[in-house]
mmCIF file of C-alpha atoms in Angstrom:
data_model
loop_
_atom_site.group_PDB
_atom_site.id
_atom_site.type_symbol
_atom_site.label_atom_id
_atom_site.label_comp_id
_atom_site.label_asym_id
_atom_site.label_seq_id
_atom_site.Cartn_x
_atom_site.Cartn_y
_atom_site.Cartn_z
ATOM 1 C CA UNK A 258 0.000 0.000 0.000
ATOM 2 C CA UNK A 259 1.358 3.632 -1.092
ATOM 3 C CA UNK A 260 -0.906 5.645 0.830
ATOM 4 C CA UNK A 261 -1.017 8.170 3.183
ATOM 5 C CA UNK A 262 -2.954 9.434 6.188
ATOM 6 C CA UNK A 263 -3.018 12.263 8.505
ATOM 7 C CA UNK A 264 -4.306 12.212 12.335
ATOM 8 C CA UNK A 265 -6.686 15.212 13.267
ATOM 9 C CA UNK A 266 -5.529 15.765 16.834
ATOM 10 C CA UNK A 267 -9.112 16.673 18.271
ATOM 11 C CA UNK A 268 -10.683 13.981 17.516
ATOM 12 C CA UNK A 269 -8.242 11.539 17.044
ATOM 13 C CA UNK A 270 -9.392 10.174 13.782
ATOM 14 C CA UNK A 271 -7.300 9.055 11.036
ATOM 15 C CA UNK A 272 -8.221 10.078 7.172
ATOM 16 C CA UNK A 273 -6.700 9.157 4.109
ATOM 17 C CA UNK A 274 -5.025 11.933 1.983
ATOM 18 C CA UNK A 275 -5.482 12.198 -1.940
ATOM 19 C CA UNK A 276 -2.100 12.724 -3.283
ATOM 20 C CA UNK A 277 -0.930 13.189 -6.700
ATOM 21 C CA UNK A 278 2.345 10.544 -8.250
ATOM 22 C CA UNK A 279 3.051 8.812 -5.148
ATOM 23 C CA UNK A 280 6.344 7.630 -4.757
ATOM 24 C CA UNK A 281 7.310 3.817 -5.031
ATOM 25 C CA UNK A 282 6.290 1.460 -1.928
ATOM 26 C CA UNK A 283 8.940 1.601 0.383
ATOM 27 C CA UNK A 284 9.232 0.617 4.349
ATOM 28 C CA UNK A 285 11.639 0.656 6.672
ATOM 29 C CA UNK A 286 12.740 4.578 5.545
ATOM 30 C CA UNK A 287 11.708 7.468 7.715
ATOM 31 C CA UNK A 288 10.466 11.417 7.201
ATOM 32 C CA UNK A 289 10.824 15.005 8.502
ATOM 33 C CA UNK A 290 8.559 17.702 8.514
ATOM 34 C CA UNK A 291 10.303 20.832 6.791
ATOM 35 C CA UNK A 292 8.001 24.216 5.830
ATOM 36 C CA UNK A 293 5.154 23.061 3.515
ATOM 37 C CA UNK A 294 6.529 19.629 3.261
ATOM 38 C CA UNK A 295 7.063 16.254 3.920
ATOM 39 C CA UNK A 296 10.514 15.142 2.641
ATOM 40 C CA UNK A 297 10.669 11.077 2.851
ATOM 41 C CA UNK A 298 14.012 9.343 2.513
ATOM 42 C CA UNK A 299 15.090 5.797 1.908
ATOM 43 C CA UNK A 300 13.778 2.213 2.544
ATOM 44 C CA UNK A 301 13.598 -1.031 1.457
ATOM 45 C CA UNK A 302 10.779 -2.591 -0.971
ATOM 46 C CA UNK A 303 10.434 -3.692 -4.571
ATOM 47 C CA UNK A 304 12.303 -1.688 -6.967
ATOM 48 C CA UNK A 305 10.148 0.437 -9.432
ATOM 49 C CA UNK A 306 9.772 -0.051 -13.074
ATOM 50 C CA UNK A 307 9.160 3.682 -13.700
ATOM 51 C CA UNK A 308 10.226 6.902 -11.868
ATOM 52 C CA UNK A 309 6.981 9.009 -11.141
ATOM 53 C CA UNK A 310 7.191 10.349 -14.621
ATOM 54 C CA UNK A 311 7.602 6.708 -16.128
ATOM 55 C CA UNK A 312 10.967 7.030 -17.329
ATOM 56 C CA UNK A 313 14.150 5.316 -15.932
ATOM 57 C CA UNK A 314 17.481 4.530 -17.276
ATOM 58 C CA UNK A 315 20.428 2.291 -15.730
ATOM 59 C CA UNK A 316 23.703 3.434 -14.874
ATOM 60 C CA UNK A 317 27.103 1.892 -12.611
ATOM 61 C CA UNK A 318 28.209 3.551 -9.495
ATOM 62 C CA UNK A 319 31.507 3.898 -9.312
ATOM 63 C CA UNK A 320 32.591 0.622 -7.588
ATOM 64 C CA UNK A 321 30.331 -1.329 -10.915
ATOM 65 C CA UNK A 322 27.397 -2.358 -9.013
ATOM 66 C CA UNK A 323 24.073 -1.340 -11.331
ATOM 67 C CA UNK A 324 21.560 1.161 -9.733
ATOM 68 C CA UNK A 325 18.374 2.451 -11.327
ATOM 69 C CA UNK A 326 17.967 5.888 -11.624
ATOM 70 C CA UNK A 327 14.532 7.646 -11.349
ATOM 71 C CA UNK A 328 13.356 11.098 -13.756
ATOM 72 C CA UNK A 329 16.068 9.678 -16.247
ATOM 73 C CA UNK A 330 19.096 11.131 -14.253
ATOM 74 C CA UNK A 331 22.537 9.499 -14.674
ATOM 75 C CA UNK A 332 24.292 8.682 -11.371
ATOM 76 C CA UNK A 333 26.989 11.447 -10.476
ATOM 77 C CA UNK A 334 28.556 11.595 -7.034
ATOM 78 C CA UNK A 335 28.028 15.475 -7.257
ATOM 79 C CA UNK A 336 24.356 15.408 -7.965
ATOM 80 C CA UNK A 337 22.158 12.579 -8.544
ATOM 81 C CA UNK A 338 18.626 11.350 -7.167
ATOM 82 C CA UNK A 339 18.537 8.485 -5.614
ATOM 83 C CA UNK A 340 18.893 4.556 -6.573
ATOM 84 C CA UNK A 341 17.732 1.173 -6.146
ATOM 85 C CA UNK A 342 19.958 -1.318 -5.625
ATOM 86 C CA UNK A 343 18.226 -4.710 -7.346
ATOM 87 C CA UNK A 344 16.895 -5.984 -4.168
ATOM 88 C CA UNK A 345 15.084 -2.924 -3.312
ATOM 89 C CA UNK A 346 17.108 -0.790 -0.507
ATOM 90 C CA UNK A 347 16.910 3.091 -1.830
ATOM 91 C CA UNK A 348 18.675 6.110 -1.480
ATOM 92 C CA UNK A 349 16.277 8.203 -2.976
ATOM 93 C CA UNK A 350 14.091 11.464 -1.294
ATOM 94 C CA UNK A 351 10.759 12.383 -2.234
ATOM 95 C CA UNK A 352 8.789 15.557 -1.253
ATOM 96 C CA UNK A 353 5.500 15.991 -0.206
ATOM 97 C CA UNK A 354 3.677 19.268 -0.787
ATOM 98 C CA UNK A 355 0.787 19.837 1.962
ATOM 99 C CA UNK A 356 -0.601 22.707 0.454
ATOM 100 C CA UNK A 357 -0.807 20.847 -3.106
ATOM 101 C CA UNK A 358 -1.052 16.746 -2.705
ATOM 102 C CA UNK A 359 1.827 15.916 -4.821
ATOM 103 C CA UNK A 360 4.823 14.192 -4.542
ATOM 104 C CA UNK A 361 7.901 14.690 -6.501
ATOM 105 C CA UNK A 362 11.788 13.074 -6.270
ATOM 106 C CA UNK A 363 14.347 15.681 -5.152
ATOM 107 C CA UNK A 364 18.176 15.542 -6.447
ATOM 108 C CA UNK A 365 20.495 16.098 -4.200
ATOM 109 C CA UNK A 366 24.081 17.490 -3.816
ATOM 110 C CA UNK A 367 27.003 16.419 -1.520
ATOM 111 C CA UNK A 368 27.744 13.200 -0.336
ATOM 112 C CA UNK A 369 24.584 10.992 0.108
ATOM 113 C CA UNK A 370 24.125 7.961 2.452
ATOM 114 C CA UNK A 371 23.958 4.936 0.906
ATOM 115 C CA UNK A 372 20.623 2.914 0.013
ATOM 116 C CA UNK A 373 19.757 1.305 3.335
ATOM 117 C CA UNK A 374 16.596 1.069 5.663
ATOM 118 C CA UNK A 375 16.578 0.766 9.465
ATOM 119 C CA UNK A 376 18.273 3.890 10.132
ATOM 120 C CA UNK A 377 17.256 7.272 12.296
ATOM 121 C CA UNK A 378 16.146 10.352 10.662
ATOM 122 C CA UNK A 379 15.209 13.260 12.851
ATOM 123 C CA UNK A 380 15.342 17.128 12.490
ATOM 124 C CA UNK A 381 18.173 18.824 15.061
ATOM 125 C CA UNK A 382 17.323 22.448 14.324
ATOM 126 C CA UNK A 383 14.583 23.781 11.832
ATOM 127 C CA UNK A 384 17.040 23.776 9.120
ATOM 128 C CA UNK A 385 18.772 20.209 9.244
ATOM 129 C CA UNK A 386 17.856 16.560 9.934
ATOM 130 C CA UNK A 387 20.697 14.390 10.928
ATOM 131 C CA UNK A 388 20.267 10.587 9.603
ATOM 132 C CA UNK A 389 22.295 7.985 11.551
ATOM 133 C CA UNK A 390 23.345 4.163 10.716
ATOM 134 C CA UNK A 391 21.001 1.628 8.808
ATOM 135 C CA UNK A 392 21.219 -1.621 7.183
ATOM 136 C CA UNK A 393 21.386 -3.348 4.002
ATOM 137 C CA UNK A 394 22.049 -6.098 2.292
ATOM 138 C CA UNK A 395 20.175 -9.186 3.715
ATOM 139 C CA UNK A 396 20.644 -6.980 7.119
ATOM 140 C CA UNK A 397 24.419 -8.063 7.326
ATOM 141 C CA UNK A 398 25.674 -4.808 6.168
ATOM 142 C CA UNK A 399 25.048 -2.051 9.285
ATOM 143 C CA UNK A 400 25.849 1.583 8.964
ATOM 144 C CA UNK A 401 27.127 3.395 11.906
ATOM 145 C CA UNK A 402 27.944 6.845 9.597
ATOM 146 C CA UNK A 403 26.405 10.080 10.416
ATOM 147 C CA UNK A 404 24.990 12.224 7.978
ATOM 148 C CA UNK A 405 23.270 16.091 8.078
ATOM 149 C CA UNK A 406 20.947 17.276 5.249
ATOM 150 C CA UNK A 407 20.268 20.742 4.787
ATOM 151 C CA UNK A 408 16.787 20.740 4.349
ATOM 152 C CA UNK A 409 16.878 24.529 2.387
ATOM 153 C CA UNK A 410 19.433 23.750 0.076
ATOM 154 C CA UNK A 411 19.374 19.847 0.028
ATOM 155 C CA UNK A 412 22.744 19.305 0.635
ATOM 156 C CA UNK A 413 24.391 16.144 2.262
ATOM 157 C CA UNK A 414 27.459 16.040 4.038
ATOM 158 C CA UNK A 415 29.081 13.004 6.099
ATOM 159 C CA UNK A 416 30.380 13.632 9.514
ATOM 160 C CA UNK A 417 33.233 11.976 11.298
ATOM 161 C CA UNK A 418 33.217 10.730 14.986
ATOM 162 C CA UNK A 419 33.851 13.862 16.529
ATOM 163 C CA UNK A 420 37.196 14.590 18.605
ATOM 164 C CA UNK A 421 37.347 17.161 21.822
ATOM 165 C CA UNK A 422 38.700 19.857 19.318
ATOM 166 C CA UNK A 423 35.389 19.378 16.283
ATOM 167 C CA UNK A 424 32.295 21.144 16.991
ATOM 168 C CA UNK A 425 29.827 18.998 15.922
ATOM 169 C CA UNK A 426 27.894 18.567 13.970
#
């Protein structure tokens, strides 16, 4: 099921939103609230057949494995939506517009965590959510890396453990 609901907090009754080109079914990934939006990232489920403007195209990353790319982007480390690795953990980040229903995939710059599900995904001020760890693989590969997003500019960067001397993050 692709759907999604929203809880109305004074009566405490769920109701099914219409939204316009859903994103694939995915589970396992997580969201953050950001302005007018709903920006979802990651997961594990079946790999699409078509990006939400049913077009894809196939491309290597750089250590040969194939990944799917969605909106007919080619993979570059610099700036690339996200992939599906063949059995179906993503790296890819959709927004959700509350104002106007739809969904749409978002590109992103910087260095971007890998496809994986399981992992933690919370805001830390009103302009960045930190992700943290996740797994892939048959859940024998487990991430311990840290990464922040700038939610305004939709940036990525990958943090080290920090030292007494780094302020972080």
């Amino acid at each position: 099921c692709n759907s999604l609901y929203k809880l109305d907090l004074i009566t405490f009754t769920w109701s099914k939103l219409n939204t316009l080109h859903s994103p694939p079914s995915m589970c396992e990934g997580s969201m953050v609230h950001y302005g007018r939006t709903l920006i979802i990232f990651g997961g594990k489920g079946k790999p699409p057949m078509t990006n939400l403007h049913n077009t894809t195209s196939n491309d290597s990353t750089p250590n040969g494995a194939t990944i799917t790319t969605r909106f007919g982007a080619t993979f570059n480390p610099n700036f690339s939506f996200g992939y599906t690795f063949d059995d179906g953990w993503s790296n890819a980040m959709y927004e959700y517009d509350i104002i106007s229903g739809d969904w749409q995939e978002i590109g992103c710059d910087g260095v971007r965590p890998p496809p994986n599900s399981r992992f933690s995904f919370n805001k830390i001020d009103r302009e960045r959510a930190l992700l943290f760890g996740g797994r892939q693989d048959k859940y024998t590969v487990v991430y311990k890396d840290v990464y922040i997003l700038d939610l305004e500019t939709k940036k990525w960067k990958q943090y080290s453990p920090p030292s007494t001397t780094t302020k972080w993050p």
